[in-house]
Coordinates of C-alpha atoms in Angstrom, one line a residue:
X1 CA -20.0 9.7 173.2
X2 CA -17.8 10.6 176.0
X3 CA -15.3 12.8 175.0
X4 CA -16.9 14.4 171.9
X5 CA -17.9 18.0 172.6
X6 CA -19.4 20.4 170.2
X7 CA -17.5 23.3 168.8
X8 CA -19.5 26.5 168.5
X9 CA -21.8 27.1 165.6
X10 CA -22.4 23.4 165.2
X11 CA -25.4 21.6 164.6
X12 CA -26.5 18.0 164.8
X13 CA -28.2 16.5 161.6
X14 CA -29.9 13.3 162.2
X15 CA -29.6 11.7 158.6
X16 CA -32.0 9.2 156.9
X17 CA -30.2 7.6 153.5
X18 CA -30.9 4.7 151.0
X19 CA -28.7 1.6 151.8
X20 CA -25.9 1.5 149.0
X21 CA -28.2 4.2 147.4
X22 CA -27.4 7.7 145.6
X23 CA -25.2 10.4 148.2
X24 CA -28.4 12.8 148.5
X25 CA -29.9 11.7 151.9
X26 CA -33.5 10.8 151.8
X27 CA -34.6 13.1 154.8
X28 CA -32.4 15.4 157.0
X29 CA -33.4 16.7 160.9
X30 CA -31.3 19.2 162.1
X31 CA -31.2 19.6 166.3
X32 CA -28.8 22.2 167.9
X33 CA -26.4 20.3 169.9
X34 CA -28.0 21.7 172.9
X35 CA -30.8 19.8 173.0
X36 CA -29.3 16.9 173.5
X37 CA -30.3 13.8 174.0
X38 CA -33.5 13.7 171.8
X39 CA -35.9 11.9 171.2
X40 CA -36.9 12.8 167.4
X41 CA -39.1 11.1 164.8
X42 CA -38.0 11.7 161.3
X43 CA -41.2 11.6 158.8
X44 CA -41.8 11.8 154.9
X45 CA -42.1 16.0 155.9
X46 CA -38.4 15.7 156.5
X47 CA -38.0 14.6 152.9
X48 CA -35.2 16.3 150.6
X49 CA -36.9 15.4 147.8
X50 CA -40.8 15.0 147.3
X51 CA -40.3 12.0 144.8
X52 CA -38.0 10.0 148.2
X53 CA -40.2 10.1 150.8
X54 CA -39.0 7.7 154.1
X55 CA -42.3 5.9 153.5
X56 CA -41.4 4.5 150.2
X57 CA -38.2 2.3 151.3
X58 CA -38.3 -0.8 152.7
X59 CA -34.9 0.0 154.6
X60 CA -32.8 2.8 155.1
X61 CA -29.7 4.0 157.5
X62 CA -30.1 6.8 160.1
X63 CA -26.5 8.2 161.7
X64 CA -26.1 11.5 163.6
X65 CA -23.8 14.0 162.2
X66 CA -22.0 16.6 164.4
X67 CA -21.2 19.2 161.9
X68 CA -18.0 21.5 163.4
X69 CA -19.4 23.9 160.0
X70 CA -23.0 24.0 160.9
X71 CA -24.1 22.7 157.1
X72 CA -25.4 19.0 156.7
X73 CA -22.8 18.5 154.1
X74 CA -20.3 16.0 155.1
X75 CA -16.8 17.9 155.6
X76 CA -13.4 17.3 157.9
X77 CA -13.7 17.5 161.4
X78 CA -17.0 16.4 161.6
X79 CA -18.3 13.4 163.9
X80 CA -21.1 10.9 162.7
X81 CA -22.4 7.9 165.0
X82 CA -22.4 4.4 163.2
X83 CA -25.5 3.8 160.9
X84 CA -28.3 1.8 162.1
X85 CA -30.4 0.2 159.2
X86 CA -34.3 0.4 160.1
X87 CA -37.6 0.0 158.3
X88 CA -39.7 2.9 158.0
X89 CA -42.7 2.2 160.4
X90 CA -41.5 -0.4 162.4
X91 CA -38.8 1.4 164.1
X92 CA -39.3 2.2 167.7
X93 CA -36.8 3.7 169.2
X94 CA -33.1 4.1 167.5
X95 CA -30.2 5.1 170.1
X96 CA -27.3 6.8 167.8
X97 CA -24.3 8.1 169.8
X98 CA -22.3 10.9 167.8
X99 CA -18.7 9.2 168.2
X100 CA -19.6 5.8 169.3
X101 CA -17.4 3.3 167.3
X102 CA -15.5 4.1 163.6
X103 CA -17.2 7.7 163.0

């Protein structure tokens, strides 16, 4: 969003995670802030865990995560874009703006 501009050493995680689920995203993407905008597709190889694989829900929520740290831990100070629930493959094209709206 206007307005939000990366600190150095930051990254950008682009976070997949089960709907009122357990903390531990299903799959993670990290970009350098650089490189944005992207256009990304997030796949079961992205998984944290091999038993969660995207494939396997019927819905999940993807946000964007500027982390001021660098680490795709959640901490103070970093910026997120609201989640958008989609269903794995029959998503097109998700637009997620880092500091668009309560983040």
């Amino acid at each position: 969003a206007p307005g939000v501009e990366p600190p150095a050493g930051s990254r950008v995680f682009v976070i997949l995670r089960e709907p009122a689920g357990p903390p531990i995203p299903v799959a993670v993407r990290p970009i350098e802030p650089a490189a944005l905008p992207a256009e990304i597709e997030v796949t079961d190889r992205d998984a944290m865990q091999p038993s969660r694989i995207v494939s396997q829900f019927a819905s999940l929520e993807v946000i964007a995560r500027l982390s001021a740290s660098g680490t795709a831990m959640r901490q103070a100070g970093d910026v997120e874009s609201p989640a958008v629930r989609v269903v794995p493959g029959d998503v097109g094209v998700v637009e997620l703006v880092i500091g668009d709206g309560d983040s």
